[in-house]
Structures are given as C-alpha cells and as structure tokens.
XYZ file of C-alpha atoms in Angstrom:
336
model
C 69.784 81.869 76.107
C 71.167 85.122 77.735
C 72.429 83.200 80.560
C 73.923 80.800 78.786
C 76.083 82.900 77.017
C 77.048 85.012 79.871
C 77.861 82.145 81.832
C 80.091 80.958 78.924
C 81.427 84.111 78.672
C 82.227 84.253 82.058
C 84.130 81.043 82.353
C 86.209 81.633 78.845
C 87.241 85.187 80.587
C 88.367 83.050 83.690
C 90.522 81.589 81.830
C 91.978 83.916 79.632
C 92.541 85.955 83.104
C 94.169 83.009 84.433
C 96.650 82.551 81.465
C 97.316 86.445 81.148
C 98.228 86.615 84.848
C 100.437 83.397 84.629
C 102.567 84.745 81.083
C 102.820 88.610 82.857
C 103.913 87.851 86.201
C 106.570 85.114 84.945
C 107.537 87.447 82.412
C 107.817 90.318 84.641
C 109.533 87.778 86.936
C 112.589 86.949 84.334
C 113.318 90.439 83.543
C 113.331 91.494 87.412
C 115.932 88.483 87.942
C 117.679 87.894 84.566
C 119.434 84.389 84.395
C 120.383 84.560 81.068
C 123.440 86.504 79.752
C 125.144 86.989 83.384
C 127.780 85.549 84.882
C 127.517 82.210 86.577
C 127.200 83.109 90.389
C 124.817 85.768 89.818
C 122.993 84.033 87.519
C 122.958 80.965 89.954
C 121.535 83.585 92.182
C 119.065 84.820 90.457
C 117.504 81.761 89.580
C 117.276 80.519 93.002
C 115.356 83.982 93.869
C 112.908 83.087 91.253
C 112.392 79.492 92.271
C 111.697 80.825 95.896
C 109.151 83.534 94.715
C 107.289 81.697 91.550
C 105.281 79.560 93.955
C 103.980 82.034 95.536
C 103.056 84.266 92.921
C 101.050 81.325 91.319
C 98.922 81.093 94.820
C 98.655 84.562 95.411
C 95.629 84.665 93.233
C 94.451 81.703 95.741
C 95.372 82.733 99.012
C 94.156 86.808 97.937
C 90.170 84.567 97.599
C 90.697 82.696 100.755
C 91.224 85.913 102.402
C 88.465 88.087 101.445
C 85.962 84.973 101.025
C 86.795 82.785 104.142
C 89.263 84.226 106.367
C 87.681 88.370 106.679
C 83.853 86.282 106.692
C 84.765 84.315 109.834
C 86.133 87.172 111.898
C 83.499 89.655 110.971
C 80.534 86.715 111.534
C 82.351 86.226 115.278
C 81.710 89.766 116.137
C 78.392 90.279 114.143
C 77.128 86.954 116.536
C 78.116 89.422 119.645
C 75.858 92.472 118.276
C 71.918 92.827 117.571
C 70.435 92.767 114.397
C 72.061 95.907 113.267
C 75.623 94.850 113.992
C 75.561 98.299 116.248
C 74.672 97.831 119.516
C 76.891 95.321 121.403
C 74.879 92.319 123.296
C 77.505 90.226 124.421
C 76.533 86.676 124.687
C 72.662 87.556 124.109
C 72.357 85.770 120.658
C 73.385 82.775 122.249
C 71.338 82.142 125.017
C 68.690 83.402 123.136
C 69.491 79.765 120.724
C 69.409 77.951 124.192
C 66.115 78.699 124.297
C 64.489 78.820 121.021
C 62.173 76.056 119.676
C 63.510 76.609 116.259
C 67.341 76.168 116.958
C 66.655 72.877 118.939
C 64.793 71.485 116.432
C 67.750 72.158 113.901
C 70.072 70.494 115.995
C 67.910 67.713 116.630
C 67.559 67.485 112.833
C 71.621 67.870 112.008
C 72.116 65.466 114.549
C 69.598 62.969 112.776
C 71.768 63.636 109.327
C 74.691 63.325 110.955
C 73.742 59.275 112.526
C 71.976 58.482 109.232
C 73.549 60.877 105.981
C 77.665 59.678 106.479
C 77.577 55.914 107.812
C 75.005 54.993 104.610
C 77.350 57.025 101.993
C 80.077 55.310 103.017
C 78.852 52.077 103.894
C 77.321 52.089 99.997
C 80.013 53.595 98.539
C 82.308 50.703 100.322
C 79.795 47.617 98.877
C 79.933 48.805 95.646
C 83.149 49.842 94.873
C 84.056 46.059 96.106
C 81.446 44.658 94.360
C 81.871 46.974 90.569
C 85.750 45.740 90.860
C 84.932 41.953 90.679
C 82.545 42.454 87.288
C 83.952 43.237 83.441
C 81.212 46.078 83.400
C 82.186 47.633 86.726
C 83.397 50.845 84.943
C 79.901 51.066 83.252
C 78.391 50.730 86.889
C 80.884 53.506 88.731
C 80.481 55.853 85.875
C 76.360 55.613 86.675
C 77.009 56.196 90.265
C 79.423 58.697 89.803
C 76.939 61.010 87.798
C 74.835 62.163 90.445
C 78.011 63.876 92.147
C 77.949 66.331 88.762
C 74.388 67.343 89.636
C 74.237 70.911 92.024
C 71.816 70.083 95.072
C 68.957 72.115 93.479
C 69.337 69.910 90.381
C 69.104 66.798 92.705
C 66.034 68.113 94.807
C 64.214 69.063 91.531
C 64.501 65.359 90.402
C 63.719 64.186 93.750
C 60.523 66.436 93.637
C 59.526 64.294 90.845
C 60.040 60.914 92.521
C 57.992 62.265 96.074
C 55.444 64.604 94.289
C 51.738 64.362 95.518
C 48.352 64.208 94.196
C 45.099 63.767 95.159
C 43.929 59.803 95.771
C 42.286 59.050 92.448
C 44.494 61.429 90.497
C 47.494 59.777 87.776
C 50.287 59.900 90.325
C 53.095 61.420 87.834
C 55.245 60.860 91.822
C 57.021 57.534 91.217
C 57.013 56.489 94.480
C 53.295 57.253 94.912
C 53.019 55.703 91.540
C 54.611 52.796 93.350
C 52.017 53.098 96.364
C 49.201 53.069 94.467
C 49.748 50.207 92.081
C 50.275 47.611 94.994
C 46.798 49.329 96.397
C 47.814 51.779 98.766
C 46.962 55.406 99.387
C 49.600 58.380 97.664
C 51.548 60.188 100.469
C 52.385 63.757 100.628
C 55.620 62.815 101.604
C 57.898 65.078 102.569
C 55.330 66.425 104.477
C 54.995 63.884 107.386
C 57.263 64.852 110.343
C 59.851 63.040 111.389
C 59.877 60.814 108.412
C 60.526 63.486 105.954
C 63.736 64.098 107.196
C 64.739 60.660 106.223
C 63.279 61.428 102.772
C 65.444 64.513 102.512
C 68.762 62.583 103.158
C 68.163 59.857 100.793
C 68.838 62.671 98.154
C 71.910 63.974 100.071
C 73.075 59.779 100.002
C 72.105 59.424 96.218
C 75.108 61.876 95.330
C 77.500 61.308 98.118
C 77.529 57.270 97.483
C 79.695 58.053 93.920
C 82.259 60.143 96.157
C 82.525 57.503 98.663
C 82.751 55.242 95.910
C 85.632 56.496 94.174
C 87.640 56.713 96.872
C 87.591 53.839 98.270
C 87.542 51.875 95.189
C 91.135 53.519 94.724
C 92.187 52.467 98.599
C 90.981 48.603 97.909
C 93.082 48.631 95.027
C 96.296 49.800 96.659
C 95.869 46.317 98.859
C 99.003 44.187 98.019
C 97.658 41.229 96.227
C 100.401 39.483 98.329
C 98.492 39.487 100.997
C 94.849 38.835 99.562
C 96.384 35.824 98.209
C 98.038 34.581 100.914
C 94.721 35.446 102.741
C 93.092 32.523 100.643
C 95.720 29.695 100.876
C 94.838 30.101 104.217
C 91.329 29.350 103.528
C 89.749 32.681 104.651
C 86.382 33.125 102.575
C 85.250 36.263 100.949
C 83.677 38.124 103.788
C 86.186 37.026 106.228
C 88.851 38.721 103.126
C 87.012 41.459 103.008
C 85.986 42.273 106.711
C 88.830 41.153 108.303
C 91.785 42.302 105.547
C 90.558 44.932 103.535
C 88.370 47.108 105.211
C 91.383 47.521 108.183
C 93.884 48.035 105.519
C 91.898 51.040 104.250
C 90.610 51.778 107.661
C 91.961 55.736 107.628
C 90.349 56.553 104.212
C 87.137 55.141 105.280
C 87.536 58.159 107.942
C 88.432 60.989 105.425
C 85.491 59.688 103.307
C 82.683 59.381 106.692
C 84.453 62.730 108.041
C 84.795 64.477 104.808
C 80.539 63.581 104.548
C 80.189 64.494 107.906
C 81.515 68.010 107.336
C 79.279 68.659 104.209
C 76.235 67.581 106.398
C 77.025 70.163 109.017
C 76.440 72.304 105.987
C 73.617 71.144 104.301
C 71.511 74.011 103.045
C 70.041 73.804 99.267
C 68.231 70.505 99.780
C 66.131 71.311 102.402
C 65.780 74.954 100.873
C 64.524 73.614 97.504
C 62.878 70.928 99.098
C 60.634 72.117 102.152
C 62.426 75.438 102.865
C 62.557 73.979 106.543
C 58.805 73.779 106.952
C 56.879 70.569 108.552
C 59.667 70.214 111.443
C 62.813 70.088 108.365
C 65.066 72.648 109.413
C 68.629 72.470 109.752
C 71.542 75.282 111.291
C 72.364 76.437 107.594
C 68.714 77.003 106.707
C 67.844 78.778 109.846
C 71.119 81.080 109.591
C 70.358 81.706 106.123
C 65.822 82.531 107.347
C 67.302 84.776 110.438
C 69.697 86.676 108.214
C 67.976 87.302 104.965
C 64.100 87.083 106.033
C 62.473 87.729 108.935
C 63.597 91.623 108.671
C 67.489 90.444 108.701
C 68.943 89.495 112.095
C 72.149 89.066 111.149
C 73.342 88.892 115.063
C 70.994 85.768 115.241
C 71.650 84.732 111.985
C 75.975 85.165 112.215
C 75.336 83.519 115.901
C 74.266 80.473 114.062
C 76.882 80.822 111.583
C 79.557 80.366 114.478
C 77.660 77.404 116.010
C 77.595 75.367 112.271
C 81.463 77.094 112.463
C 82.428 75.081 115.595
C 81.342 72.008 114.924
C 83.014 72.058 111.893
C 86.227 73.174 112.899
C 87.439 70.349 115.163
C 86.592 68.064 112.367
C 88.723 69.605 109.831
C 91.515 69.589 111.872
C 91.467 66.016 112.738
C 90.767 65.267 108.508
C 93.719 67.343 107.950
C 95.956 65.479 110.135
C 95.231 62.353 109.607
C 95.528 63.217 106.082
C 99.330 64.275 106.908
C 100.106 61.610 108.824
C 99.144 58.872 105.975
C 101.063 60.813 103.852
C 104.265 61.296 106.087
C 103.656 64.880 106.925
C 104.551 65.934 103.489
C-alpha cells in the first residue's frame, strides 16, 4: 500500500512540476520581453524574440534528460569498454578480444541473432493479418482493443503470466501449466519447458511476439486505411481477387511502414533484457547481449569494462538501424 501511494505521489508531483515550470518560465518570459503596452515596432520585436525562445524553453526540460541519461551514458560506457574492471587502468582493445573469445558472448549473439530472424518478421507479419482481417468485421474494434492490451503490460508482467502458461510439475502432479495441462490431457508427458536448449529460446520470444503483435497492429491498420479506395476499387473491376488486392496493392502501398514497424521491433530485440531476466536469467543456453552486460556489470564482482564493452557492441548494432528508421521516416514525411 506504501508503494502505491508513493508511486501516486510521485506521478501527481510530475505533474504539478511540469505545470509550475510551464506558468513560471512563460511568465518570466512576458515580463523579460513585454508586448503589451509598447509601441508597435518594439512590441513586434519583442514578440518575435519570444516566439524564437518559447520552444526551446519547453524542451529544455527534454533535451537537459537526454543529456545526462543518454548522451553523458554513451561517452562514459565508450571509455569504461577501453579500461578493466575498475575503470582505472587503461587496456585498450582488451575487453574486446576478450568477447572474441568467450563462450558466453557467442552464445548471446547466436541467441540475438535467433530473435532477430524469428521475434520482428512474426510481429509484423501478425500484426499485418490482423489488422486486415479486424477491419473487414463490425467487432474489429472489440478484437484490436484485445490485442492491443498486452502492449500495456511491462515485460516482467508478461513473463510472470507466461510463467503460468510454461510452469512444470512432476508427471502425475495437477499441471496448474496450461500448456502442460494441454500435454497431458491428449496423453503426453509435462515438459519443463523453458528448460530444453535451443527450444526455449523460441518459448521466450513467443512472449516478446504476444505484446509486439498489438504495436504492429496499430500501425499498420492506420497505413491500410490511408489506401485510396480509388484504387482498391478500381483494383476489383479489374477482377483482381482478395489476395491478389491485398498482396499485390496494399501491402506495396504501405511497404515503408511495414519497415518502421519490422525495424522499430528489430531495435527493441537488440535490447531485450527483462524477459529472459524474469524468465531464465540466461541459464540453460538463454542469454542475450543485454543480460550478459547487465551479469558482467552488476554480478560477478562488477566488470564494468566487460560489462560497458558489451554495452557498445548492443550500441552498434543499434545505431545504424536508427539512422536508417529515422530517415526513412523523414523522407515519407518530406523532410519536415
């Protein structure tokens, strides 16, 4: 109950800091650079000189938390990756070829590399179905607003239900697991599943899919709508059938969001950390880059060269991504 009313407390002083800051620095603002009660030119003046600084006053708060939270963090994790574990003695490239050469790191990779193939094409590809399919039925709202739901849930949240649905008991014991529930009523034998290698990694990124679909969903359900119907209907007076419609009109019409939604996915997989921590905190051949950063710089006795090293690998392959989301964002929208 203490929590709760902390964290309520917490987000009504949020706002109330957000509104005070807002009212003072407008206010403060106007009586810098008066418009009112002067003369025309200066007054013309002035008011330009607010419009130009306003803006930025209302992102300062913004660009003041990218700074110390994103901007500082990425500069001081590059030079932490080039020292040992106590950030003191410079190694060079040592952390580095050290991953080259760990079991560990290749098996992340290997791993990120499996959500990568598997995690983005099935969000989108599910998203895509059913935001064509929910459009063409009178309870399709109903349906989205289902799918949607699981995007509200934090990771933990979503690997605590999915805990339920894979849990494991003994063979003879009331599965309470529903998939082992599932097992044993067509006469099979209960599975500790997210225990069998390989397999469970599959098992993990049906959770990661579960919430990702209702993003997917929603944005693409707005690009299929933005089709002219002009040219769906001419589409059918020329006798094209639904999947030729679909395949052959629609999905290349809305071609460049489909690669802000996969890319956008792809990104979040590079990052993928709570599920597997809640899940199997990367044991039985599970871990991923975020998880091992994370082990290397908070257990283990805290190697945060090792563990920053890491942090600029998952940092790299994110990068190049971002940039290309960002620009082809700008170029659908004109550059503005």
């Amino acid at each position: 109950m203490q929590q709760l009313v902390f964290a309520i407390g917490t987000m009504i002083a949020g706002v109330l800091a957000c509104a005070f800051y807002f009212f003072a620095t407008n206010w403060l603002l106007d009586r810098i650079f008066p418009s009112k009660g002067l003369s025309g030119a200066k007054a013309s003046q002035n008011l330009r000189t607010t419009n130009a600084i306003r803006p930025w006053l209302f992102m300062l708060p913004a660009l003041l938390a990218l700074s110390v939270y994103l901007v500082y963090p990425v500069f001081e994790s590059v030079r932490l990756s080039l020292h040992d574990r106590t950030g003191q003695t410079f190694l060079g490239l040592g952390n580095f070829v050290w991953m080259l050469g760990d079991s560990e790191f290749r098996q992340s990779i290997f791993n990120n590399f499996l959500w990568l193939l598997v995690v983005p094409a099935l969000s989108t590809f599910f998203g895509l179905v059913i935001a064509a399919l929910t459009d063409r039925i009178w309870w399709g709202n109903i349906a989205k607003t289902l799918i949607f739901m699981p995007m509200a849930i934090s990771f933990v949240g979503a690997a605590v239900i999915w805990k339920f649905v894979y849990d494991y008991r003994a063979e003879g014991s009331e599965q309470i697991g529903i998939l082992n529930a599932i097992v044993t009523w067509f006469g099979g034998s209960p599975e500790a599943w997210i225990t069998l290698p390989f397999w469970n990694n599959f098992f993990l990124m049906v959770i990661l899919i579960w919430i990702q679909t209702g993003f997917a969903m929603v944005i693409l359900s707005a690009a299929l709508r933005g089709i002219p119907e002009e040219t769906l209907e001419a589409a059918v007076i020329d006798g094209a059938n639904g999947f030729q419609i679909f395949f052959k009109i629609m999905i290349p019409q809305i071609w460049g969001t489909i690669a802000v939604v996969w890319t956008t996915i792809t990104i979040l997989v590079l990052k993928v950390f709570d599920i597997v921590l809640a899940m199997t905190n990367g044991q039985w051949q599970t871990q991923v880059l975020a998880n091992l950063m994370f082990d290397w710089m908070f257990r283990g006795g805290g190697d945060f060269g090792r563990g920053a090293a890491i942090a600029v690998v998952i940092m790299v392959l994110v990068v190049p991504i971002m940039i290309w989301n960002i620009r082809n964002a700008m170029r659908e929208t004109g550059g503005h």
